[in-house]
Amino acid sequence: MSTDVVATIDRLRATFDSGRTADLGWRKRQLQGVIDLVRENEQQLSDALAADLGKPAFDTWLTELNLVKDEAAHALKHLGGWSRKTKRSVPLVAQPAKAWTEPQPLGTVLIIAPWNYPLQLLLAPAVAALAAGNAVVLKPSELAPATSAAVAELVPKYLDTDAVAVVEGGVPETTELLAEAWDHILYTGSTRVGQVVMEAAAKHLTPVTLELGGKSPTIIAADANLAVAARRVAWAKILNAGQTCIAPDYLLVEQSVSDEFARLVVDELAGFRDQAPATSIVNEHHLERLEGLLDGHGGEELLPRKTDRDTRVMAPVVVRSPDPASPVMQEEIFGPILPFIEVASVDEAIAFIKARPRPLALYLFTSSKTTERQVLDQTHAGSVCINHLVYQAAVTDLPFGGIGPSGMGAYHGKAGFDTFSHTKSVLKRPTWTDPGFAYPPYTDQIQKVLKFLTRW
Ligand code: NAD
């Protein structure tokens, strides 16, 4: 690793050890710094995201800047309460005593972000780590170079440079960072690299939060409001050109409404395609990967393929009844392709989901509370959104994370504060009393009294 990076990490560790970052005033100043950073540099950041992903400015505001601002504002508001001691009860055998837990910052932590929401997925975890009082190294994605450069330029202007550092770079730099002994690592990206991160962390027994991907299903029950469902599904699929970890990957539609829903969703997608500015596919490699997914799916394509190779804007494609064994139904799509699968019933949709790896998100459109309960009870997913999509990630008070291959641990709001804090247990006993019967040899009488008092 470069001597600069080694010196940076040493500086951060020394700052943490000095106790500066644990101070609540310091934490609040950093959180305000994050808010000021995104607010005062909206144009620069928006331009960077447009350069990296062709992202329309309002999409950047909605899904990156405003989300980071909300996270930081929520943490600022609740920090006092989150940091308080919590009293715990003490059993008779340990009395007299006081017991409590108190959160303590972990130390110097590493946050590694992907390219698809390159600002939000770097700064929202940073908010959690700073609220909890840690020193932080931020590693932006090299596949979003303009955003990475903007963050590297702006972070030192708004945050304490002795406690927060940006280290830019790709796989070699990340590999070197991962060799260090961190106090926590939060990684967002693919499941494959998640395994690499966890393996590196295991060497130091460093705890990890892994925010990974997968295929998030959407169930359309026959009793759903089909018109609203179609518009919402189409919106969530074209958002960021489908390059969203919690995008609806594929649809499971009840047969009795499948023709009608196919027509509706195709109309909505065509409308968005023709009227709204679209985000680009991040690079040529991913464009070719997506085109590869359209080969040999064995289904029927309901919208014409259309790709502008210069801008890398890819029009949405619906694939009706693909072969479940084909790549489009085996790999995470991460692009504007929407497989459409008919199922005889919600029971069959549940069986389909349960036969596959546990997803990051699950979506359900229904007007039945019974169906809602059935799906919640019988499936596993990192999060569920009923009758809409994606918005669960915008609710700061809801923990955000996966389960099984879609990730471990969570952040956003208090969940993020807890992720980056150690819950320290403390028991304090007085010395004004120290009766001899508490020590061996225990008389028969003492044993009887104690067993009686503890209702043994
Ligand atoms: P990416 O290629 O930008 O990689 C993410 C980070 O990992 C980058 O900072 C990169 O430098 C680093 N990296 C890549 N390969 C590495 C290696 N071999 N060793 C060490 N570090 C390495 O992003 P990506 O992985 O293509 O991101 C897309 C994936 O992320 C999708 O699967 C998506 O579902 C998932 N994702 C999950 C969430 C979530 O919150 N759960 C959010 C966004 C994306």
mmCIF file of N, CA and C and ligand atoms in Angstrom, residues 112-116 121 139-143 169-171 174-175 178 187-190 193 196 211-214 245 332 334 360 400, ligand 1:
data_model
loop_
_atom_site.group_PDB
_atom_site.id
_atom_site.type_symbol
_atom_site.label_atom_id
_atom_site.label_comp_id
_atom_site.label_asym_id
_atom_site.label_seq_id
_atom_site.Cartn_x
_atom_site.Cartn_y
_atom_site.Cartn_z
ATOM 1 N N ILE A 112 -16.891 0.507 1.675
ATOM 2 C CA ILE A 112 -16.597 0.293 0.248
ATOM 3 C C ILE A 112 -17.912 0.373 -0.530
ATOM 4 N N ALA A 113 -17.946 1.259 -1.531
ATOM 5 C CA ALA A 113 -19.208 1.509 -2.240
ATOM 6 C C ALA A 113 -19.141 1.054 -3.697
ATOM 7 N N PRO A 114 -20.320 0.748 -4.285
ATOM 8 C CA PRO A 114 -20.385 0.376 -5.705
ATOM 9 C C PRO A 114 -20.693 1.598 -6.586
ATOM 10 N N TRP A 115 -20.847 1.342 -7.883
ATOM 11 C CA TRP A 115 -20.998 2.433 -8.849
ATOM 12 C C TRP A 115 -22.442 2.835 -9.092
ATOM 13 N N ASN A 116 -23.423 2.011 -8.698
ATOM 14 C CA ASN A 116 -24.781 2.263 -9.219
ATOM 15 C C ASN A 116 -25.498 3.437 -8.552
ATOM 16 N N LEU A 121 -24.536 5.414 -1.696
ATOM 17 C CA LEU A 121 -24.073 4.179 -1.055
ATOM 18 C C LEU A 121 -22.703 4.332 -0.404
ATOM 19 N N LYS A 139 -14.126 4.300 0.459
ATOM 20 C CA LYS A 139 -13.560 3.832 -0.807
ATOM 21 C C LYS A 139 -14.672 3.863 -1.856
ATOM 22 N N PRO A 140 -14.699 4.937 -2.683
ATOM 23 C CA PRO A 140 -15.733 5.011 -3.728
ATOM 24 C C PRO A 140 -15.437 4.032 -4.860
ATOM 25 N N SER A 141 -16.430 3.836 -5.728
ATOM 26 C CA SER A 141 -16.223 2.895 -6.846
ATOM 27 C C SER A 141 -15.435 3.550 -7.970
ATOM 28 N N GLU A 142 -14.481 2.803 -8.462
ATOM 29 C CA GLU A 142 -13.684 3.285 -9.604
ATOM 30 C C GLU A 142 -14.503 3.287 -10.884
ATOM 31 N N LEU A 143 -15.661 2.605 -10.875
ATOM 32 C CA LEU A 143 -16.489 2.578 -12.084
ATOM 33 C C LEU A 143 -17.388 3.809 -12.186
ATOM 34 N N GLY A 169 -9.623 4.280 -5.883
ATOM 35 C CA GLY A 169 -8.891 3.181 -6.520
ATOM 36 C C GLY A 169 -9.805 2.026 -6.872
ATOM 37 N N GLY A 170 -9.216 1.021 -7.522
ATOM 38 C CA GLY A 170 -9.980 -0.138 -7.965
ATOM 39 C C GLY A 170 -9.639 -1.373 -7.154
ATOM 40 N N VAL A 171 -9.609 -2.512 -7.840
ATOM 41 C CA VAL A 171 -9.419 -3.781 -7.135
ATOM 42 C C VAL A 171 -8.073 -3.833 -6.381
ATOM 43 N N THR A 174 -8.322 -1.672 -3.265
ATOM 44 C CA THR A 174 -9.281 -2.227 -2.295
ATOM 45 C C THR A 174 -8.695 -3.467 -1.627
ATOM 46 N N THR A 175 -7.998 -4.268 -2.409
ATOM 47 C CA THR A 175 -7.384 -5.480 -1.856
ATOM 48 C C THR A 175 -6.385 -5.095 -0.757
ATOM 49 N N LEU A 178 -8.211 -3.978 2.294
ATOM 50 C CA LEU A 178 -8.831 -5.110 2.998
ATOM 51 C C LEU A 178 -7.830 -5.912 3.834
ATOM 52 N N TYR A 187 -19.522 -3.236 3.291
ATOM 53 C CA TYR A 187 -19.312 -3.386 1.850
ATOM 54 C C TYR A 187 -20.653 -3.422 1.131
ATOM 55 N N THR A 188 -20.778 -2.648 0.078
ATOM 56 C CA THR A 188 -21.959 -2.732 -0.784
ATOM 57 C C THR A 188 -21.488 -3.110 -2.184
ATOM 58 N N GLY A 189 -22.074 -4.141 -2.741
ATOM 59 C CA GLY A 189 -21.696 -4.561 -4.096
ATOM 60 C C GLY A 189 -22.172 -5.974 -4.356
ATOM 61 N N SER A 190 -21.474 -6.655 -5.225
ATOM 62 C CA SER A 190 -21.947 -7.970 -5.656
ATOM 63 C C SER A 190 -21.702 -9.048 -4.587
ATOM 64 N N VAL A 193 -18.005 -10.445 -4.720
ATOM 65 C CA VAL A 193 -16.976 -9.664 -4.026
ATOM 66 C C VAL A 193 -17.268 -9.636 -2.511
ATOM 67 N N VAL A 196 -15.227 -12.171 -1.059
ATOM 68 C CA VAL A 196 -13.815 -11.757 -0.982
ATOM 69 C C VAL A 196 -13.612 -10.891 0.270
ATOM 70 N N GLU A 211 -23.846 -5.571 2.111
ATOM 71 C CA GLU A 211 -25.061 -5.138 1.406
ATOM 72 C C GLU A 211 -24.918 -5.637 -0.026
ATOM 73 N N LEU A 212 -25.536 -6.776 -0.326
ATOM 74 C CA LEU A 212 -25.278 -7.445 -1.601
ATOM 75 C C LEU A 212 -26.505 -7.382 -2.521
ATOM 76 N N GLY A 213 -26.522 -8.229 -3.521
ATOM 77 C CA GLY A 213 -27.601 -8.138 -4.512
ATOM 78 C C GLY A 213 -28.423 -9.404 -4.583
ATOM 79 N N GLY A 214 -28.929 -9.696 -5.780
ATOM 80 C CA GLY A 214 -29.761 -10.879 -5.968
ATOM 81 C C GLY A 214 -30.958 -10.551 -6.837
ATOM 82 N N CYS A 245 -30.085 -2.128 -6.692
ATOM 83 C CA CYS A 245 -29.999 -3.429 -6.022
ATOM 84 C C CYS A 245 -31.370 -3.955 -5.639
ATOM 85 N N GLU A 332 -28.654 -12.082 -11.484
ATOM 86 C CA GLU A 332 -29.252 -10.778 -11.189
ATOM 87 C C GLU A 332 -29.189 -9.945 -12.466
ATOM 88 N N PHE A 334 -29.969 -6.455 -13.167
ATOM 89 C CA PHE A 334 -29.279 -5.167 -12.992
ATOM 90 C C PHE A 334 -29.305 -4.347 -14.284
ATOM 91 N N LEU A 360 -32.916 -9.689 -1.725
ATOM 92 C CA LEU A 360 -32.735 -8.448 -0.968
ATOM 93 C C LEU A 360 -34.087 -7.785 -0.701
ATOM 94 N N PHE A 400 -32.081 -1.281 6.656
ATOM 95 C CA PHE A 400 -31.908 -1.684 5.264
ATOM 96 C C PHE A 400 -30.805 -2.729 5.175
HETATM 97 P P1 NAD B 1 -18.468 -2.408 -8.152
HETATM 98 O O1 NAD B 1 -17.878 -3.169 -9.298
HETATM 99 O O2 NAD B 1 -18.399 -0.925 -8.155
HETATM 100 O O3 NAD B 1 -17.812 -3.005 -6.846
HETATM 101 C C1 NAD B 1 -18.128 -2.523 -5.582
HETATM 102 C C2 NAD B 1 -16.860 -2.197 -4.834
HETATM 103 O O4 NAD B 1 -16.066 -3.365 -4.668
HETATM 104 C C3 NAD B 1 -15.992 -1.190 -5.562
HETATM 105 O O5 NAD B 1 -15.602 -0.195 -4.623
HETATM 106 C C4 NAD B 1 -14.843 -2.007 -6.089
HETATM 107 O O6 NAD B 1 -13.641 -1.266 -6.113
HETATM 108 C C5 NAD B 1 -14.749 -3.135 -5.096
HETATM 109 N N1 NAD B 1 -14.267 -4.378 -5.694
HETATM 110 C C6 NAD B 1 -14.641 -4.903 -6.882
HETATM 111 N N2 NAD B 1 -14.018 -6.077 -7.082
HETATM 112 C C7 NAD B 1 -13.241 -6.300 -6.005
HETATM 113 C C8 NAD B 1 -12.352 -7.345 -5.616
HETATM 114 N N3 NAD B 1 -12.137 -8.418 -6.385
HETATM 115 N N4 NAD B 1 -11.734 -7.242 -4.424
HETATM 116 C C9 NAD B 1 -11.938 -6.169 -3.635
HETATM 117 N N5 NAD B 1 -12.771 -5.164 -3.961
HETATM 118 C C10 NAD B 1 -13.401 -5.216 -5.125
HETATM 119 O O7 NAD B 1 -19.976 -2.747 -7.980
HETATM 120 P P2 NAD B 1 -20.708 -4.063 -8.282
HETATM 121 O O8 NAD B 1 -20.209 -5.147 -7.409
HETATM 122 O O9 NAD B 1 -20.802 -4.306 -9.754
HETATM 123 O O10 NAD B 1 -22.155 -3.590 -7.779
HETATM 124 C C11 NAD B 1 -23.284 -4.166 -8.242
HETATM 125 C C12 NAD B 1 -23.803 -5.155 -7.233
HETATM 126 O O11 NAD B 1 -24.010 -4.503 -6.012
HETATM 127 C C13 NAD B 1 -25.137 -5.759 -7.609
HETATM 128 O O12 NAD B 1 -25.112 -7.128 -7.305
HETATM 129 C C14 NAD B 1 -26.101 -5.040 -6.699
HETATM 130 O O13 NAD B 1 -27.274 -5.735 -6.418
HETATM 131 C C15 NAD B 1 -25.275 -4.821 -5.500
HETATM 132 N N6 NAD B 1 -25.768 -3.677 -4.739
HETATM 133 C C16 NAD B 1 -26.262 -3.904 -3.504
HETATM 134 C C17 NAD B 1 -26.777 -2.834 -2.791
HETATM 135 C C18 NAD B 1 -27.324 -3.007 -1.421
HETATM 136 O O14 NAD B 1 -27.547 -2.000 -0.767
HETATM 137 N N7 NAD B 1 -27.557 -4.217 -0.950
HETATM 138 C C19 NAD B 1 -26.766 -1.571 -3.342
HETATM 139 C C20 NAD B 1 -26.225 -1.399 -4.605
HETATM 140 C C21 NAD B 1 -25.717 -2.461 -5.301
#
